[in-house]
Coordinates of C-alpha atoms and ligand atoms in Angstrom, one line a residue:
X10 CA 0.0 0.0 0.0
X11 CA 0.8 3.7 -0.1
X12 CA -0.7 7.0 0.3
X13 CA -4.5 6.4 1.0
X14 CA -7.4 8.2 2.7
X15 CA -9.9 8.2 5.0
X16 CA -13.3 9.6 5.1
X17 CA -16.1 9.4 8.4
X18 CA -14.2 6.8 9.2
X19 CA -14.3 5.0 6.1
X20 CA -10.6 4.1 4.1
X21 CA -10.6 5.4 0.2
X22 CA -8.3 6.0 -2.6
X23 CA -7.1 9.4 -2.5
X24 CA -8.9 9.8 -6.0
X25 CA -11.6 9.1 -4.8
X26 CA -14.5 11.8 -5.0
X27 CA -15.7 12.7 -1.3
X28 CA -16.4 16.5 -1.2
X29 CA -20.0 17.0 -1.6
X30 CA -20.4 20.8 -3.9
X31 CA -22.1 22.5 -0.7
X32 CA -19.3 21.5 1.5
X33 CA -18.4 24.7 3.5
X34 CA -14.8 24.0 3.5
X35 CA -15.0 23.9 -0.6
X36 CA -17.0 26.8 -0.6
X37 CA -15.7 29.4 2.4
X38 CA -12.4 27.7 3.8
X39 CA -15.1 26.9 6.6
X40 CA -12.3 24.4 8.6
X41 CA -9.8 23.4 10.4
X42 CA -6.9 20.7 10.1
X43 CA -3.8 19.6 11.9
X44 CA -0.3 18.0 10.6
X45 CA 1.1 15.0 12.5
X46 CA 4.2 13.4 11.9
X47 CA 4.8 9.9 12.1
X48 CA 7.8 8.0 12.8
X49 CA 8.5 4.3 12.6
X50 CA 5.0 3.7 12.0
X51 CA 4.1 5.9 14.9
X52 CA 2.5 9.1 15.8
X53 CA 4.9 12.1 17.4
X54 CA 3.0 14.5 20.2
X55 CA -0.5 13.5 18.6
X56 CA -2.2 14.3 21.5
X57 CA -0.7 17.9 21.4
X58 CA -2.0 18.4 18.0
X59 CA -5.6 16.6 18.8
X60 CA -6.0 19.2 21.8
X61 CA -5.3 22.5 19.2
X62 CA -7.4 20.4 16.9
X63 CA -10.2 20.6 19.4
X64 CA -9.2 24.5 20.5
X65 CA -9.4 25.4 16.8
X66 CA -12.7 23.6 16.5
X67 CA -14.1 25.4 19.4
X68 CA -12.7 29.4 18.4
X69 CA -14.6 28.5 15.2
X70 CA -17.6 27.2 17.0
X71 CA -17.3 23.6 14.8
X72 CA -19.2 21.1 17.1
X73 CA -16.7 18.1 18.1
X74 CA -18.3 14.9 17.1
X75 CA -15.5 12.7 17.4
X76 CA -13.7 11.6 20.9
X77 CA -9.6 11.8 21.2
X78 CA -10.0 7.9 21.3
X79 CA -11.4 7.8 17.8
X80 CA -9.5 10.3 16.1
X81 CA -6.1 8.5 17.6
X82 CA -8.1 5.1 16.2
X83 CA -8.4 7.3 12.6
X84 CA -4.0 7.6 12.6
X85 CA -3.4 3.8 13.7
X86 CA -5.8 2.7 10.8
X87 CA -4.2 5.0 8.5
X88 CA -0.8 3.8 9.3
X89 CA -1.4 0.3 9.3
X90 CA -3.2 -0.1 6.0
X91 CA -1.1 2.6 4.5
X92 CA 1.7 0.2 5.6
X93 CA 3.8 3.7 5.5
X94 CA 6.2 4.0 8.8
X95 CA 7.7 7.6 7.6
X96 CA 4.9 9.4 6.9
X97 CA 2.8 12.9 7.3
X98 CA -1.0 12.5 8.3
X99 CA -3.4 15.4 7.6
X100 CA -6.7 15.8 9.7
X101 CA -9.1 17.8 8.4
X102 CA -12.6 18.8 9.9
X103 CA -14.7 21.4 7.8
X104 CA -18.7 22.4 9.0
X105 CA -20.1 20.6 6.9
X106 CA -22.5 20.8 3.8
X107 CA -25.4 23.2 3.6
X108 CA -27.3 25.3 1.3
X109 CA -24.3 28.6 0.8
X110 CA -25.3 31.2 3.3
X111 CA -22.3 32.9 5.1
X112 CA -24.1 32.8 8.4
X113 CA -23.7 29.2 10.1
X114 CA -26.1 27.0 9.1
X115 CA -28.2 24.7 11.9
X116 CA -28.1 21.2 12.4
X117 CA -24.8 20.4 10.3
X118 CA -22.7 17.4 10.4
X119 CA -19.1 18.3 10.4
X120 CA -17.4 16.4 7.4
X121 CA -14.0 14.6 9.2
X122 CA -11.0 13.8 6.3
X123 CA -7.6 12.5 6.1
X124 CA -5.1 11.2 4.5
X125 CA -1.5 9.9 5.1
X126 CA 1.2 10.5 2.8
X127 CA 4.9 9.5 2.9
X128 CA 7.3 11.9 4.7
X129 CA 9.7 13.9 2.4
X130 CA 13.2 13.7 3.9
X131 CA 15.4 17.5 4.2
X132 CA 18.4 15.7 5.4
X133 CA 20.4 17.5 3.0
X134 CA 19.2 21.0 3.2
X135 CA 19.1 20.6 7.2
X136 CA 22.7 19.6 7.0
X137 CA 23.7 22.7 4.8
X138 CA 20.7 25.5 6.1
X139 CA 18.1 26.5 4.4
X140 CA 18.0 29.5 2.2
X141 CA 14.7 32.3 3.3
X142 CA 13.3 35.5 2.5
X143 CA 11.0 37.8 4.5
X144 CA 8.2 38.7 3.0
X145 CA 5.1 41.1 4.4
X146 CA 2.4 39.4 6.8
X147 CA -0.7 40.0 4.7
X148 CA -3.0 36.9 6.9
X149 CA -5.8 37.9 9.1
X150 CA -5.8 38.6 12.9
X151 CA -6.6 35.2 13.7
X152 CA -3.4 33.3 13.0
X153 CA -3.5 31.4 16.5
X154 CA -6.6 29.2 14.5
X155 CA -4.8 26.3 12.4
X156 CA -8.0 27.0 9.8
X157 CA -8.1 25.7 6.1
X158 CA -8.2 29.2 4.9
X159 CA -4.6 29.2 3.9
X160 CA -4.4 31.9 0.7
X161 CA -2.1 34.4 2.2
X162 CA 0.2 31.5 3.3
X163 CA 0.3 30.2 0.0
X164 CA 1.1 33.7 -1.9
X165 CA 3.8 33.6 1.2
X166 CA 5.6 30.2 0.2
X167 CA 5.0 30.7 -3.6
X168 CA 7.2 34.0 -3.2
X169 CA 10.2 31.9 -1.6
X170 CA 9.6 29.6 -4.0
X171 CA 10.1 31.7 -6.9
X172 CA 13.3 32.9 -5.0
X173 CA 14.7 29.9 -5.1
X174 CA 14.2 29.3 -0.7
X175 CA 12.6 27.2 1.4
X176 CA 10.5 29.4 3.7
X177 CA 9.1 32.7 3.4
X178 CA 9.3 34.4 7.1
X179 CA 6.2 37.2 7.6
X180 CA 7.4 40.3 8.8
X181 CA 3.9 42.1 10.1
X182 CA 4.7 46.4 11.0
X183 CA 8.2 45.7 10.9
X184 CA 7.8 43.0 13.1
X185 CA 9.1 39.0 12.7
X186 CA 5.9 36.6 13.4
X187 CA 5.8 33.3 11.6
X188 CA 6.9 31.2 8.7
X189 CA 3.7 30.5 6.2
X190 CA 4.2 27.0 7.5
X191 CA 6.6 27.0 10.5
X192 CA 7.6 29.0 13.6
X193 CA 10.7 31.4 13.7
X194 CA 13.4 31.3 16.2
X195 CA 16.6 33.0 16.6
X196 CA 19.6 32.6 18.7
X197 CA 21.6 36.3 19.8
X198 CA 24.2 35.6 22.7
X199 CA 23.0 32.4 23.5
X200 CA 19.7 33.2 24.2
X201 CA 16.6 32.2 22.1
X202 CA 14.1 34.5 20.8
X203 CA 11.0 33.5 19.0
X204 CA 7.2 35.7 18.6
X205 CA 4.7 35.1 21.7
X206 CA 2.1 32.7 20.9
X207 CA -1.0 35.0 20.6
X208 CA -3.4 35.5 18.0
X209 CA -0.7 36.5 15.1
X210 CA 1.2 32.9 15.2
X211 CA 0.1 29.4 15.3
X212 CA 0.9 27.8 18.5
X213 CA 3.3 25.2 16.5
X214 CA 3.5 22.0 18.5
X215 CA 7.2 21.8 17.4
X216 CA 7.5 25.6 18.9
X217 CA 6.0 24.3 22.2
X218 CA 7.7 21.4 22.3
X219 CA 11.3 23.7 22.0
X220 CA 10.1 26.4 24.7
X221 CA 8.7 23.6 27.5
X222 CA 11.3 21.1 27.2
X223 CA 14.3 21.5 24.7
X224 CA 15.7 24.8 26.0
X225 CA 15.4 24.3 29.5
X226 CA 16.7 20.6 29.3
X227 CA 19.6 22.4 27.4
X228 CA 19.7 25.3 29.7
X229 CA 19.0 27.8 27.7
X230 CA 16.8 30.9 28.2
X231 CA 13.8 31.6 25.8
X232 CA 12.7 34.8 25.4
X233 CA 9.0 35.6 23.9
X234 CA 8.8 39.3 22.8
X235 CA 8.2 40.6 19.4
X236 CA 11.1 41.5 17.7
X237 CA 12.2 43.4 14.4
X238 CA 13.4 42.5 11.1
X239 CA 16.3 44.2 11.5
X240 CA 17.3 42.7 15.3
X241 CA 17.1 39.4 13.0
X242 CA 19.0 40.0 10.4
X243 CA 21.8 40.4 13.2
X244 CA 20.9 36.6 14.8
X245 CA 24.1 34.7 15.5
X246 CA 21.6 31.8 14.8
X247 CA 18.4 31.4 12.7
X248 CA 16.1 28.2 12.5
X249 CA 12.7 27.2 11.9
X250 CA 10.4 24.8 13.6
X251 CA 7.4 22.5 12.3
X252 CA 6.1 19.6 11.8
X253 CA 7.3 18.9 8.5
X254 CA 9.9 20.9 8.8
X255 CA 11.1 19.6 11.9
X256 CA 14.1 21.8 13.0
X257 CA 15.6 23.8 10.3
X258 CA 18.8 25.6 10.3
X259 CA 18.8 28.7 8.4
X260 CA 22.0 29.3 6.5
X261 CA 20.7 32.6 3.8
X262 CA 18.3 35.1 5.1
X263 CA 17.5 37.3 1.7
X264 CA 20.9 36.9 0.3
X265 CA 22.6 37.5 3.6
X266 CA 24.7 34.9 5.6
X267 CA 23.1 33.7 9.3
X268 CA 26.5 33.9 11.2
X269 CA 28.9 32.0 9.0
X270 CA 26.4 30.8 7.3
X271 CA 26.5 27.7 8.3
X272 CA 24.0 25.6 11.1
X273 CA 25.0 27.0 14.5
X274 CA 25.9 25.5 17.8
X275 CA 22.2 25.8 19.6
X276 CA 20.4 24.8 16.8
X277 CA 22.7 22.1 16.3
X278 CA 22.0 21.0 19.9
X279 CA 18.2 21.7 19.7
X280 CA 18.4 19.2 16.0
X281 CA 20.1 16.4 18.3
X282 CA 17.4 17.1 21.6
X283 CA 14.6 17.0 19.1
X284 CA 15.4 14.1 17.3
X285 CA 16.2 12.2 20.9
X286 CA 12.6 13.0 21.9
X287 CA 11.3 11.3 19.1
X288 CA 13.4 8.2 19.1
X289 CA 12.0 8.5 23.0
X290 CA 8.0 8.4 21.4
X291 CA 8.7 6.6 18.5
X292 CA 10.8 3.7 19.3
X293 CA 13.6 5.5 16.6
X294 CA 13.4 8.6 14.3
Ligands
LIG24 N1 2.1 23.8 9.3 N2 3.0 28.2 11.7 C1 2.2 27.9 10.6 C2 1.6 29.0 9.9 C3 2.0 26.6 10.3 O1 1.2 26.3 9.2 C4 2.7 25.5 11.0 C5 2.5 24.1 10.6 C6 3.5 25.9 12.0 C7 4.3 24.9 12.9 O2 3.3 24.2 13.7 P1 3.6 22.7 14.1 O3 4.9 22.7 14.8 O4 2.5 22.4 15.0 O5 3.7 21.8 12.9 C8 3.7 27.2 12.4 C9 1.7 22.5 8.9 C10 2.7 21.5 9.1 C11 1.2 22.6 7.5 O6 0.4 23.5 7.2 O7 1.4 21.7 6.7

């Protein structure tokens, strides 16, 4: 088997045709989803992701009709009959289908989708840095919701994509929030500095899992206070955090070396802590 799908709780193809026209995630990005990782056929921090899961449900006011038990039933069937051990799982829950009205409609079942995919490997870009560009934060004031409506994400990556990087880092009134699909940290003097988690970055599980256990296991002090473009450019240390993305040295930041432009020694530590915690949860990375 491969890359397959699951819908209500039923296993597809992912050609399958599911979405009904009326959906409200087809028609309004009316949804939320959530990214997990899994590792030798297991799932990393899933119950980290299924509580923002339900905290994203309950900003948007999407009923949740599913228990933790069953969605964690959901991953374990997709893994097994996938058969995939390396692999990305994507949850998404959208309001469901009614007649198109912006105002919520009554008595809707929300429509529950996933599928699992194989995980792409960055071993060789994590080993040199990445290359990113900063790029103006043009998303709503909601951010802290992991919602389906994605647009201003995607004009985000599509600009670093066209430049040839990995990420495209939002700058919002000259301020450094988020990645369009990971969290931002940087390392000056040995301290590390990433945006505070309120409503203009996701709360990335990676990011939380870095503040709450990496840096104190490694001793190091984590500040959370906006900071400027400019206070970045001057980072001994750049990196980015995700799911996907894992922990990703940043080597180019528009053009311009990130200390010698190489990964540095913190992030380097932080990589080795990370990937210990998962061989911890997972059996091995
Ligand atoms: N993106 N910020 C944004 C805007 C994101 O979309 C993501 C994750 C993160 C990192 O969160 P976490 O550590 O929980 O993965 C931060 C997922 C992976 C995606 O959209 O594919």
């Amino acid at each position: 088997m491969g890359p397959i799908g699951l819908v209500d709780g039923r296993i597809i193809n992912l050609d399958e045709k599911v979405a009904v026209m009326e959906d409200r995630g087809y028609q309004f990005g009316d949804g939320v989803y959530e990214v997990t990782r899994v590792y030798n056929g297991r799932p990393f921090a899933l119950k980290s992701h299924m509580d923002r899961l339900y905290r994203s449900l309950r900003e948007l006011r999407i009923p949740a009709v599913y228990t933790f038990e069953e969605l964690a039933g959901f991953h374990r069937r997709l893994i097994e009959e996938s058969g995939l051990d390396s692999a990305a799982i994507y949850l998404q829950i959208t309001r469901g289908a009614a007649p198109r009205a912006h105002a919520f409609p009554e008595n809707v079942v929300p429509c529950l989708t996933m599928s699992i995919r194989p995980a792409k490997s960055h071993a060789e870009l994590r080993a040199a840095g990445a290359k990113i560009v900063f790029v103006p934060d043009e998303r709503w004031l909601r951010c802290d919701i992991k919602s389906i409506n994605l647009l201003a994400n995607l004009l985000a990556k599509q600009r670093a994509k066209e430049a040839g990087a990995y990420e495209a880092v939002q700058v919002r009134e000259g301020i450094v929030t988020e990645g369009s699909s990971s969290n931002f940290f940087l390392v000056k003097d040995g301290v590390l500095w990433t945006h505070p988690a309120n409503n203009l970055i996701l709360r990335g599980v990676t990011r939380t899992i870095i503040v709450e256990k990496l840096a104190p296991q490694l001793g190091l002090t984590v500040v959370e206070k906006p900071f400027d473009a400019a206070f970045a450019r001057k980072a001994d240390e750049v990196f980015l955090s995700g799911t996907n993305t894992e922990i990703m040295p940043v080597a180019l930041l528009d053009g311009d070396k990130v200390g010698d432009g190489r990964p540095g020694p913190v992030t380097s530590k932080i990589m080795e802590a990370y990937d210990a915690l998962i061989t911890q949860e997972c059996g091995r990375k």
